[in-house]
mmCIF file of C-alpha atoms and ligand atoms in Angstrom:
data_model
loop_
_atom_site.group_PDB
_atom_site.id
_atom_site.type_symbol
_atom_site.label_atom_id
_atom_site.label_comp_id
_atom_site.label_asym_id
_atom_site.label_seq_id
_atom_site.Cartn_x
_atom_site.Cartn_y
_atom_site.Cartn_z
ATOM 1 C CA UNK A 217 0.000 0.000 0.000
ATOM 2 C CA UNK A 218 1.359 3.402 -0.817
ATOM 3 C CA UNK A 219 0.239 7.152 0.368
ATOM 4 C CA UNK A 220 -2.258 8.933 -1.999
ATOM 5 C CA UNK A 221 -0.639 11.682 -1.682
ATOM 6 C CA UNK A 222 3.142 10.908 -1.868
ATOM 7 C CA UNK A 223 3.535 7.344 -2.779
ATOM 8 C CA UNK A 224 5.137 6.518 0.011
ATOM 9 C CA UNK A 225 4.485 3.815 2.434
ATOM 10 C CA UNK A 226 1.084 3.627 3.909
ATOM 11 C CA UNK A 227 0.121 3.679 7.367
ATOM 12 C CA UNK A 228 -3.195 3.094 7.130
ATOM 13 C CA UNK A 229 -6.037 2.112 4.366
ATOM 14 C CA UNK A 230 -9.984 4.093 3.925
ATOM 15 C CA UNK A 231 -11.685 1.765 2.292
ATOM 16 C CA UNK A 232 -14.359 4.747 1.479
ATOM 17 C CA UNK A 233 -12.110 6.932 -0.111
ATOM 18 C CA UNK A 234 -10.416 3.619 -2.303
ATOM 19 C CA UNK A 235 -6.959 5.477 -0.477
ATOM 20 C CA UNK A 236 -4.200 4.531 1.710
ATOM 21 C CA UNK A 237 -2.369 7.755 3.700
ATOM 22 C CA UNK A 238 1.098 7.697 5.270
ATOM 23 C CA UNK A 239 1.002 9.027 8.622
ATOM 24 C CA UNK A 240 1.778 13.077 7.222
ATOM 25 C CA UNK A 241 -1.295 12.546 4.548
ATOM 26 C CA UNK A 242 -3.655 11.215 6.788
ATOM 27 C CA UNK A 243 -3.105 13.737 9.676
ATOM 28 C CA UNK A 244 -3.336 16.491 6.987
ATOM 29 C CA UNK A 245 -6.642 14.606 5.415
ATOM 30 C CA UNK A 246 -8.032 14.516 9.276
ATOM 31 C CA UNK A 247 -7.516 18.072 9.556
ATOM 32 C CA UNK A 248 -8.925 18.957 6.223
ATOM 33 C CA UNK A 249 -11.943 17.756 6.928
ATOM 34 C CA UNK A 250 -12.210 19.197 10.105
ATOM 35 C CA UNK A 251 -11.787 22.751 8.234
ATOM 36 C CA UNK A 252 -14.348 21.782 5.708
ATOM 37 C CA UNK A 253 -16.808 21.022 8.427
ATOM 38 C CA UNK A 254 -16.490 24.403 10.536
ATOM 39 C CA UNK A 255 -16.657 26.009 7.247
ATOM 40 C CA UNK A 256 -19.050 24.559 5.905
ATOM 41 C CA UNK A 257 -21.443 25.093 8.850
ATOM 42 C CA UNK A 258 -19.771 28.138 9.521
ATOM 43 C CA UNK A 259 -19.005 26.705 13.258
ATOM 44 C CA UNK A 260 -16.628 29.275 14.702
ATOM 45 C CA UNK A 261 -14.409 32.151 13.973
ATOM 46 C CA UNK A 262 -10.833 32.791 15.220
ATOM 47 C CA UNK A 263 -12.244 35.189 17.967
ATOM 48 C CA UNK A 264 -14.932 32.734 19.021
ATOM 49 C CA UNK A 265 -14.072 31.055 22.838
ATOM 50 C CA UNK A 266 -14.327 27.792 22.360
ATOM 51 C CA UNK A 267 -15.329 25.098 25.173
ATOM 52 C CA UNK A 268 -14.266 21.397 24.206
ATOM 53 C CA UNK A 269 -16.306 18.497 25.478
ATOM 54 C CA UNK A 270 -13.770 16.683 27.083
ATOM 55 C CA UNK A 271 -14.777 13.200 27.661
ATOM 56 C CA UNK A 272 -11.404 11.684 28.086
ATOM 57 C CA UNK A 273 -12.082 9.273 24.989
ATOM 58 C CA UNK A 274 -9.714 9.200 21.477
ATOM 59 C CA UNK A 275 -12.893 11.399 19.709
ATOM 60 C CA UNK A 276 -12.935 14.562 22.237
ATOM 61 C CA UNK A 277 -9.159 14.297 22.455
ATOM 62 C CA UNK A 278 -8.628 14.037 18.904
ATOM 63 C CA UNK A 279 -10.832 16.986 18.464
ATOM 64 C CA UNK A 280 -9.152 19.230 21.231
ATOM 65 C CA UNK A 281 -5.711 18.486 19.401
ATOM 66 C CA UNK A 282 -7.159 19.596 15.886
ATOM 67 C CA UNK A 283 -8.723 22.666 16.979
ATOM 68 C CA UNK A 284 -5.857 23.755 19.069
ATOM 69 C CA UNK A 285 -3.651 23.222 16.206
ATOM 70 C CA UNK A 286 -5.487 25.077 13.730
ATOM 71 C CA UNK A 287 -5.350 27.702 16.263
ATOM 72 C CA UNK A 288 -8.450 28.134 17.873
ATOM 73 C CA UNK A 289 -8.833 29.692 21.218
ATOM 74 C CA UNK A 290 -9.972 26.245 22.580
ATOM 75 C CA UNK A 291 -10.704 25.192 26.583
ATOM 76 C CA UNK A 292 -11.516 21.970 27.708
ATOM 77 C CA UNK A 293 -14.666 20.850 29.816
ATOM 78 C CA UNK A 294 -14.564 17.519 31.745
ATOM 79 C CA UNK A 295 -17.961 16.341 33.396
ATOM 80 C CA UNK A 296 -17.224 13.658 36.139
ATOM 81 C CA UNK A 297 -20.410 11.803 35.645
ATOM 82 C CA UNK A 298 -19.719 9.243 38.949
ATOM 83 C CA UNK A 299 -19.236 6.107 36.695
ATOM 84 C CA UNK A 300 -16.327 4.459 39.508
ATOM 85 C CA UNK A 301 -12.904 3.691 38.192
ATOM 86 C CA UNK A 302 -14.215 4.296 34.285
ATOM 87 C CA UNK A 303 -14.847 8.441 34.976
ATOM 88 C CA UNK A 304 -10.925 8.988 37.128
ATOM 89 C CA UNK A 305 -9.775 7.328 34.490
ATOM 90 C CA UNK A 306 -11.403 9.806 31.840
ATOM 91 C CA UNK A 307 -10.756 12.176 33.928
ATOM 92 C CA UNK A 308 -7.104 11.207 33.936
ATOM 93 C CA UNK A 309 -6.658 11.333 30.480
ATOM 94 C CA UNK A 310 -8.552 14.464 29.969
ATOM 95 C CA UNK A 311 -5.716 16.124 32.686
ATOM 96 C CA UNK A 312 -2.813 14.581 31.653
ATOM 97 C CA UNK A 313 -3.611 16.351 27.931
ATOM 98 C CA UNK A 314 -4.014 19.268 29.635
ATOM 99 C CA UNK A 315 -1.187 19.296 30.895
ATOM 100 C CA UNK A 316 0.985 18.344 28.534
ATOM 101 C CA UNK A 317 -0.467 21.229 25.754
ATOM 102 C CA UNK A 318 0.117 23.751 28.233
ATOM 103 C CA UNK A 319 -4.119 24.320 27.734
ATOM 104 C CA UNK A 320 -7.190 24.718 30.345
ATOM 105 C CA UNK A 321 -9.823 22.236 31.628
ATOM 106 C CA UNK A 322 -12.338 22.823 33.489
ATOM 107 C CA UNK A 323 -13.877 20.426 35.457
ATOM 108 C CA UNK A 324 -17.560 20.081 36.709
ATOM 109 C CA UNK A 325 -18.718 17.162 39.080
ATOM 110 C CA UNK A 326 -21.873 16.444 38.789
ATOM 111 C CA UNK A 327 -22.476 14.801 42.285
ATOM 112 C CA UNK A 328 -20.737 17.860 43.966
ATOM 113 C CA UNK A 329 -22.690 20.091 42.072
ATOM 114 C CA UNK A 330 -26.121 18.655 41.296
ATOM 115 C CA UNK A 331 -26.000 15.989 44.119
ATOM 116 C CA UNK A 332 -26.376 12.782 42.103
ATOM 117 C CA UNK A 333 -24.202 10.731 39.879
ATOM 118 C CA UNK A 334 -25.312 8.679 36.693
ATOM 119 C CA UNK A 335 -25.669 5.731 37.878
ATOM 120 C CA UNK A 336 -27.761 6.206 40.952
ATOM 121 C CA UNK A 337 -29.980 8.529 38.423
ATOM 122 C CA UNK A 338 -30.360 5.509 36.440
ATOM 123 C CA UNK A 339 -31.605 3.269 39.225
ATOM 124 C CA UNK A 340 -34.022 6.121 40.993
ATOM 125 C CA UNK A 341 -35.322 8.118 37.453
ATOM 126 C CA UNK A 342 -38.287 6.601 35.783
ATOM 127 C CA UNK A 343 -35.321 7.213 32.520
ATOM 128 C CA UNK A 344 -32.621 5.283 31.119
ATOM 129 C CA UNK A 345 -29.199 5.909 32.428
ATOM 130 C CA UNK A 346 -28.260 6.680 28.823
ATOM 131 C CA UNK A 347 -30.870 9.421 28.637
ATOM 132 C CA UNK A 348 -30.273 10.937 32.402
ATOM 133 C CA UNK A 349 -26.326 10.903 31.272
ATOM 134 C CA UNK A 350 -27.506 12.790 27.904
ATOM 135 C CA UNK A 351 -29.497 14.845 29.489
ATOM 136 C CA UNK A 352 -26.566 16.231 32.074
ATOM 137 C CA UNK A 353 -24.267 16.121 29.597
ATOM 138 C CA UNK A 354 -26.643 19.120 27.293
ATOM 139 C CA UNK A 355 -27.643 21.077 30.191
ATOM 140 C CA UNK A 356 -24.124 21.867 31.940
ATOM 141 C CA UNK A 357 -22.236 21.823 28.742
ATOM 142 C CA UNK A 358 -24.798 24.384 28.124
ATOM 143 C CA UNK A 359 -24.655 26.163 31.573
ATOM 144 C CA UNK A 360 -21.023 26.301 31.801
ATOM 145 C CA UNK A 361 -20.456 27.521 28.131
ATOM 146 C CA UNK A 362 -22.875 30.562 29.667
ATOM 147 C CA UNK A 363 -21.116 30.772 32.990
ATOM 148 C CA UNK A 364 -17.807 31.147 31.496
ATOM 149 C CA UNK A 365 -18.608 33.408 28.731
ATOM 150 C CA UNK A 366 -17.988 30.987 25.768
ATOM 151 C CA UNK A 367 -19.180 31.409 22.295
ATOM 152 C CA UNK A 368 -19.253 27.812 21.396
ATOM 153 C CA UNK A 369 -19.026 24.500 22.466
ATOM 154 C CA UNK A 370 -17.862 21.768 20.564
ATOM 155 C CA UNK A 371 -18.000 17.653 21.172
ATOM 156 C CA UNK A 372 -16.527 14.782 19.004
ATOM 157 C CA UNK A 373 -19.046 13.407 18.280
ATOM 158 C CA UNK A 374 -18.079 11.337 14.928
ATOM 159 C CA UNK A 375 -19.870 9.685 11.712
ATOM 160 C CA UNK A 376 -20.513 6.913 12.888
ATOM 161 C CA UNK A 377 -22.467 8.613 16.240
ATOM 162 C CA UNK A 378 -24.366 10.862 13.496
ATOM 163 C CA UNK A 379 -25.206 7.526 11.589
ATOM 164 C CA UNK A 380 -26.600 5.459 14.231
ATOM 165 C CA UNK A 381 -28.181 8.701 14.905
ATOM 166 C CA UNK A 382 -30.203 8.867 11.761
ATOM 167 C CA UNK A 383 -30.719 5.431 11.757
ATOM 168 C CA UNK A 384 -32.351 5.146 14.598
ATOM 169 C CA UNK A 385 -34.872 8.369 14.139
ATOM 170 C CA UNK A 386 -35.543 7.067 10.759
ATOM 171 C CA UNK A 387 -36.495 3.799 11.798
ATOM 172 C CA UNK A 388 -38.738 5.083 14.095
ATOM 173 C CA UNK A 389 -39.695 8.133 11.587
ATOM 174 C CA UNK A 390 -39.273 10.632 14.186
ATOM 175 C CA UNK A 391 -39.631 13.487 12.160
ATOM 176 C CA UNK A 392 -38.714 16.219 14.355
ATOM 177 C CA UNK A 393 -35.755 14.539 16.141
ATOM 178 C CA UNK A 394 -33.842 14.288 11.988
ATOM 179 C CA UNK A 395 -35.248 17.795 11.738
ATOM 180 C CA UNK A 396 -33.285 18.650 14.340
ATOM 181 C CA UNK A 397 -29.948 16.345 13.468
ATOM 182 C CA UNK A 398 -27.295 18.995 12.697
ATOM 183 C CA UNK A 399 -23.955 19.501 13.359
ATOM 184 C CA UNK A 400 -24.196 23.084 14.063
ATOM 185 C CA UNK A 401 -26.951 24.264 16.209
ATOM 186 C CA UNK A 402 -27.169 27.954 16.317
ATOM 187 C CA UNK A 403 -27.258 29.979 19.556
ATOM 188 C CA UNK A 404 -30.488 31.177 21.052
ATOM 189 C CA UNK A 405 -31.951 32.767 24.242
ATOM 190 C CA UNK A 406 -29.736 30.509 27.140
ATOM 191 C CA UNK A 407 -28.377 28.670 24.430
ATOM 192 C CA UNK A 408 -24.630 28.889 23.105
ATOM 193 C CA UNK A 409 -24.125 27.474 19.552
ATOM 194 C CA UNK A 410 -23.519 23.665 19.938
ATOM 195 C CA UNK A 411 -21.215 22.527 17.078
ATOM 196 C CA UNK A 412 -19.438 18.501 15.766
ATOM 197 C CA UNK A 413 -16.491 19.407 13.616
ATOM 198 C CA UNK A 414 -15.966 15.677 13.787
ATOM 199 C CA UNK A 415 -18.888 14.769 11.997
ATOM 200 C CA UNK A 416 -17.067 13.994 8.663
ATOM 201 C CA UNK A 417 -14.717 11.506 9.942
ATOM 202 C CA UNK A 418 -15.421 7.759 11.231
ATOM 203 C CA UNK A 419 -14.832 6.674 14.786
ATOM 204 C CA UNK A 420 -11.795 4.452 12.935
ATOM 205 C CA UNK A 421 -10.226 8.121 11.919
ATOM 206 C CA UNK A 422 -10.092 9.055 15.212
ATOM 207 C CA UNK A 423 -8.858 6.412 16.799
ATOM 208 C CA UNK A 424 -6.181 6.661 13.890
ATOM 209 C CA UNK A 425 -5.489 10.212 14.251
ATOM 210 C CA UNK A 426 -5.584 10.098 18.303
ATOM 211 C CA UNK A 427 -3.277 7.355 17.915
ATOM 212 C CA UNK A 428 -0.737 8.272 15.315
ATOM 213 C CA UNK A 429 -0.274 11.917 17.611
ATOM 214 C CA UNK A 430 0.310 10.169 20.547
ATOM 215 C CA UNK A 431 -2.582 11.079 22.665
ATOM 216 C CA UNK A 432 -3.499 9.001 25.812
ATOM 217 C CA UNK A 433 -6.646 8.417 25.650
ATOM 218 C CA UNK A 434 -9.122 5.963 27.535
ATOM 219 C CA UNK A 435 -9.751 2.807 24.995
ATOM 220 C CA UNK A 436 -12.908 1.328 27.356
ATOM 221 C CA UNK A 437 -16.195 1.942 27.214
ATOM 222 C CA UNK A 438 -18.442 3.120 29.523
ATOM 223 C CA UNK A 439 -19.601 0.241 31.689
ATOM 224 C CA UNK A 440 -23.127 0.725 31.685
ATOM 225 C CA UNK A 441 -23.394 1.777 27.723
ATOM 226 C CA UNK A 442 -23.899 -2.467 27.221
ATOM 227 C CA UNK A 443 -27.397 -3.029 25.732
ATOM 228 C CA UNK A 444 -27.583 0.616 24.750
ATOM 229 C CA UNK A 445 -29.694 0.934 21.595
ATOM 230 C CA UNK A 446 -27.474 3.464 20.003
ATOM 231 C CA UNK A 447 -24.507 0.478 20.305
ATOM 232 C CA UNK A 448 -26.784 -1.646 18.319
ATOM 233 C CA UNK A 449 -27.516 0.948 15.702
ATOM 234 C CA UNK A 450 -24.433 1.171 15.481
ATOM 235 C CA UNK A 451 -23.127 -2.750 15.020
ATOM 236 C CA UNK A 452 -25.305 -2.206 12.403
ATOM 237 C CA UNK A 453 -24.263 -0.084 9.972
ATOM 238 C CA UNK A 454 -20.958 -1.585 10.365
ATOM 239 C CA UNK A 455 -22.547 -5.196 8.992
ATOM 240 C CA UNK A 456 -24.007 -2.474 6.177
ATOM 241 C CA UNK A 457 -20.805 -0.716 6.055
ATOM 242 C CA UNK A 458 -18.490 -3.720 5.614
ATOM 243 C CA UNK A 459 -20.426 -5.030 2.787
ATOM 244 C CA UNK A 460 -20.398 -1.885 1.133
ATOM 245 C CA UNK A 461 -17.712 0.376 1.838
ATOM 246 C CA UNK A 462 -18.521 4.629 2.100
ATOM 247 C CA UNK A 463 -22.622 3.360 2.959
ATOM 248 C CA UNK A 464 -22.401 5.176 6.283
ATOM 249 C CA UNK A 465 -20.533 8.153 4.854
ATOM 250 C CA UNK A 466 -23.407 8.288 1.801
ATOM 251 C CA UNK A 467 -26.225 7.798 4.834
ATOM 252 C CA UNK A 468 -25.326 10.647 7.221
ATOM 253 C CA UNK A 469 -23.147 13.347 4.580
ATOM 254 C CA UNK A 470 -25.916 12.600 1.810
ATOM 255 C CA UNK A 471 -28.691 13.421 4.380
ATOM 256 C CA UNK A 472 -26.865 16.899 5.488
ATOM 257 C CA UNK A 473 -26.662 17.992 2.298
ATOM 258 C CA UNK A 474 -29.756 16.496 0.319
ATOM 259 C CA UNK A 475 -32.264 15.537 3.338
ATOM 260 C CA UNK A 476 -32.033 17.837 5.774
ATOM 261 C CA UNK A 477 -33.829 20.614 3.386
ATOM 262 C CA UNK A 478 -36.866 18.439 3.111
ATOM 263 C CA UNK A 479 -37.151 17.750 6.704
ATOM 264 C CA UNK A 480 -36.662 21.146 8.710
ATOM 265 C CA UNK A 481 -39.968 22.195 10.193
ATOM 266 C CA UNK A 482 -40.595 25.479 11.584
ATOM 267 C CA UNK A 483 -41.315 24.638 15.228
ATOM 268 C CA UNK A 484 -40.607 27.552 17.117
ATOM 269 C CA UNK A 485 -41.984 26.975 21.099
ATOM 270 C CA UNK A 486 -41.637 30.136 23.490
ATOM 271 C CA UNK A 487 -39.240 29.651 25.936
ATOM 272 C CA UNK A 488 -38.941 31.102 29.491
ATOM 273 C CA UNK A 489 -36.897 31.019 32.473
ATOM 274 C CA UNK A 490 -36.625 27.827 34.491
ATOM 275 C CA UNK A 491 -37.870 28.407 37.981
ATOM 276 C CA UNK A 492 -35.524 26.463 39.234
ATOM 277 C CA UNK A 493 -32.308 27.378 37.233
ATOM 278 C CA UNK A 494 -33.071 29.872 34.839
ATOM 279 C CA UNK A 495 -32.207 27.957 31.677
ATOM 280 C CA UNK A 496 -34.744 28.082 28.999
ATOM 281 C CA UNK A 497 -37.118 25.576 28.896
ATOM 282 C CA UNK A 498 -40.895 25.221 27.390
ATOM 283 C CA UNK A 499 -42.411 24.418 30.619
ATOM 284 C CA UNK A 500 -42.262 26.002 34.223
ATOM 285 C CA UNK A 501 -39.111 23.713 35.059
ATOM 286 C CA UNK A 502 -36.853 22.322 32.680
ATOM 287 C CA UNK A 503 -35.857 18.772 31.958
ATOM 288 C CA UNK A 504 -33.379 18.923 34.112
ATOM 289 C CA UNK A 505 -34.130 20.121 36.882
ATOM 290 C CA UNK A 506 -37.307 17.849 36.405
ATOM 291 C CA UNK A 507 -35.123 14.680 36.503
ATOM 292 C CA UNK A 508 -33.074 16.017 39.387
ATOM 293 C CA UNK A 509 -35.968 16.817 41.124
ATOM 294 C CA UNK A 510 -36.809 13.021 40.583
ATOM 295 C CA UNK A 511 -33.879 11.321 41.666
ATOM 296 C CA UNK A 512 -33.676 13.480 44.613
ATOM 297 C CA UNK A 513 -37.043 12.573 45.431
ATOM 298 C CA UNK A 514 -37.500 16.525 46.068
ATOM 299 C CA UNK A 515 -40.776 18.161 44.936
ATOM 300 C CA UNK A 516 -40.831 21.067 42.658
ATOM 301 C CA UNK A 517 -43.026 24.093 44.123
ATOM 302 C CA UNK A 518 -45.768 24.672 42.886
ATOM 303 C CA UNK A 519 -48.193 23.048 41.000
ATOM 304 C CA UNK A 520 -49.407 19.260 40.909
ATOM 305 C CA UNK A 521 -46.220 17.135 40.420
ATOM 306 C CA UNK A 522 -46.102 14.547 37.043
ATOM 307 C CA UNK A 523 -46.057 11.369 37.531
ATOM 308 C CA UNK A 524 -42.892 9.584 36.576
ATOM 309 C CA UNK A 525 -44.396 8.241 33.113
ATOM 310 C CA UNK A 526 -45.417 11.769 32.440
ATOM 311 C CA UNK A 527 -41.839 13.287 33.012
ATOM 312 C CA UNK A 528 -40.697 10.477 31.253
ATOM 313 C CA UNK A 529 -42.798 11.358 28.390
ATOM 314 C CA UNK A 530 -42.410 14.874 28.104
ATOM 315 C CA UNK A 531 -38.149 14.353 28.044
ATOM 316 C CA UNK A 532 -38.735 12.335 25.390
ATOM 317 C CA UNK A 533 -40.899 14.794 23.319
ATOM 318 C CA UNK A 534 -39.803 18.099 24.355
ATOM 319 C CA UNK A 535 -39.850 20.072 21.295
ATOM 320 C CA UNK A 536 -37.476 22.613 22.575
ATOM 321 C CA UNK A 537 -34.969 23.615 23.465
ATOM 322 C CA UNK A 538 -33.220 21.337 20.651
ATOM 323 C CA UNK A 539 -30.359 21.724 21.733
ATOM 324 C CA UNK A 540 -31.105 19.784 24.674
ATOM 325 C CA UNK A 541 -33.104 17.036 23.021
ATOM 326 C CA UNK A 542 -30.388 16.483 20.227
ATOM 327 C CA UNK A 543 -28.999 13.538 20.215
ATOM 328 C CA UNK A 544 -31.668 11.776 23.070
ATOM 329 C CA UNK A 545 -33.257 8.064 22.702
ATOM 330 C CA UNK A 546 -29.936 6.722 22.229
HETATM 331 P P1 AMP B 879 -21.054 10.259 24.066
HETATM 332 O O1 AMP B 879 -22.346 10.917 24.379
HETATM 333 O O2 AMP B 879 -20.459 9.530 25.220
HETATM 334 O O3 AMP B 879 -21.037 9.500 22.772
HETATM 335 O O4 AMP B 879 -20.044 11.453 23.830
HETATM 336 C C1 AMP B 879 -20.226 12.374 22.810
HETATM 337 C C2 AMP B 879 -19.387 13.590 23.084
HETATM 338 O O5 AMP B 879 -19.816 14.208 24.300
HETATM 339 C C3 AMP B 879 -17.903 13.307 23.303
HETATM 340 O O6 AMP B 879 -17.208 13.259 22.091
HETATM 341 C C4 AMP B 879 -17.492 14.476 24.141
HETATM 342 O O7 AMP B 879 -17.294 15.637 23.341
HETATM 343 C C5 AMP B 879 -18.706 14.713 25.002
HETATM 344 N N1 AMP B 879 -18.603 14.011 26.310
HETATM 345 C C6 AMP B 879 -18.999 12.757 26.603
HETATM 346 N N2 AMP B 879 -18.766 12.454 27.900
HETATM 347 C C7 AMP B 879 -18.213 13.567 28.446
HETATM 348 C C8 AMP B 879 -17.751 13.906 29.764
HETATM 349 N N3 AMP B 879 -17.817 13.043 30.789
HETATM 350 N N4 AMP B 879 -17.221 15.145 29.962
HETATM 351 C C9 AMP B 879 -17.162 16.028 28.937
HETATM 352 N N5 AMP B 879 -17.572 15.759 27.692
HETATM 353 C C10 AMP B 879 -18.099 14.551 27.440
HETATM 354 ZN ZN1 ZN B 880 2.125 10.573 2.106
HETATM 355 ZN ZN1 ZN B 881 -33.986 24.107 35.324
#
């Protein structure tokens, strides 16, 4: 196998793109299509602030490493979610990066600050732990992108999350949720633009790229993902994928740029204040502070309470905020 670019000897083989990159190429291919996506979606400018996702793993890593070298103005965010040994070690990896770039992470804990951790959400909410951990995840990515005066944040999320994405609101034709799958969400009232520059490249790229710049990064998954439906979605484009190589890239890319169009709708809810946090929300309380309220086993003033199968219900349809419903019912 030789380079594309420079006939040299290959490091590694795309089957989509019929190409085989030394390491030089395929670094400079990864960050090419990084550019293309924030241009693209016009994702961020060289004054923006930009707050990294930092979840420890080769995609959020890979993603902090890109943007810093292009050189973006680029801080990292690391949410201890409470999941034992799996989140120090994330965390671990997230510091020792850090560290080593000579760059900023912030840390948020969501036990210390919120007074629960994922999994005893997932045993006391009437939700998934998958959907409780997505849920946190939006609102203080959100919340501290405000609180520290951020423009933007980004997460790696790759083509293969965007895939199983699609796949999974298309099976299920929910309408509003592809509406809503982009990889730029602009900013709104309480809302900072949410952006994937990753979205382009497959979860083999970034292992790839993480790997050929020497990043530490955590190689396990999280322990309680197992049986997650977004895994099998997943497993399942790869079976499609293998038999016909550049299928996932021609699923997701080929829906940005031909589907989308026909899908967006025009569903525009009025937000207000959160009584109990102040982040936007369609209802009196928000999601969040609904499923805290939950798991707590506190009461929000005011009002009859929902049952749990209501609350339940209502996370799963809330029309906005999208940026805190994108990416749920994994
Ligand atoms: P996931 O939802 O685990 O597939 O992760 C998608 C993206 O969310 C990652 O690429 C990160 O950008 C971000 N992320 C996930 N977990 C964390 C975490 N514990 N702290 C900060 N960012 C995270
Ligand atoms: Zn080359
Ligand atoms: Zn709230």
């Amino acid at each position: 196998m030789r380079c594309r670019s420079c006939r040299g000897p290959a490091v590694i083989e795309i089957r989509r793109h019929h190409a085989a990159f030394c390491t030089e190429h395929f670094l400079a291919m990864f960050r090419t299509q990084v550019e293309k996506a924030i241009r693209r979606f016009r994702m961020m400018g060289p004054d923006d602030r930009i707050l990294v996702a930092v979840s420890g793993g080769k995609d959020s890593l890979a993603l902090w490493d890109v943007l810093l070298g292009l050189g973006y103005d680029a801080t990292g965010l690391y949410l201890g979610l409470g999941i034992g040994g799996y989140s120090d070690r994330s965390h671990d990896a997230a510091r020792t990066f850090a560290k080593h770039r000579g760059v900023r992470l912030l840390t948020v804990d969501l036990e210390q600050e919120h007074g629960f951790d994922v999994p005893t959400a997932g045993q006391r909410g009437s939700r998934s732990t998958c959907a409780v951990c997505g849920l946190s995840k939006r609102y203080v990515f959100n919340r501290a992108a405000l609180e520290g005066g951020f423009d933007v944040v980004a997460t790696g999320h790759n083509l293969d999350d965007g895939a199983a994405t699609l796949l999974g609101n298309t099976l299920r034709w929910q309408t509003q949720a592809i509406a809503r799958q982009s990889p730029a969400l602009p900013a709104h009232e309480g809302m900072v633009r949410k952006v994937k520059p990753l979205h382009r490249l497959s979860e083999l790229e970034t292992a790839a790229y993480a790997f050929l710049r020497g990043i530490d990064y955590v190689v396990e998954e999280c322990p309680l993902v197992a049986g997650n439906t977004q895994l099998r979605q997943k497993e399942a484009m790869n079976a499609i994928e293998h038999a016909s190589p550049g299928t996932k890239a021609q699923f997701f890319l080929g829906y940005l740029e031909r589907g989308a169009p026909l899908f967006r709708s025009e569903d525009r809810a009025d937000l207000r204040s959160c009584e109990g946090c102040s982040q936007p929300t369609t209802g009196r309380f928000c999601a969040f502070c609904r499923a805290r309220a939950q798991i707590l086993g506190e009461r929000l003033s005011g009002g009859p309470e929902p049952s749990d199968r209501e609350v339940a219900e209502e996370l799963a349809d809330e029309v906005l905020p999208v940026e805190i419903y994108d990416g749920a019912g994994r």
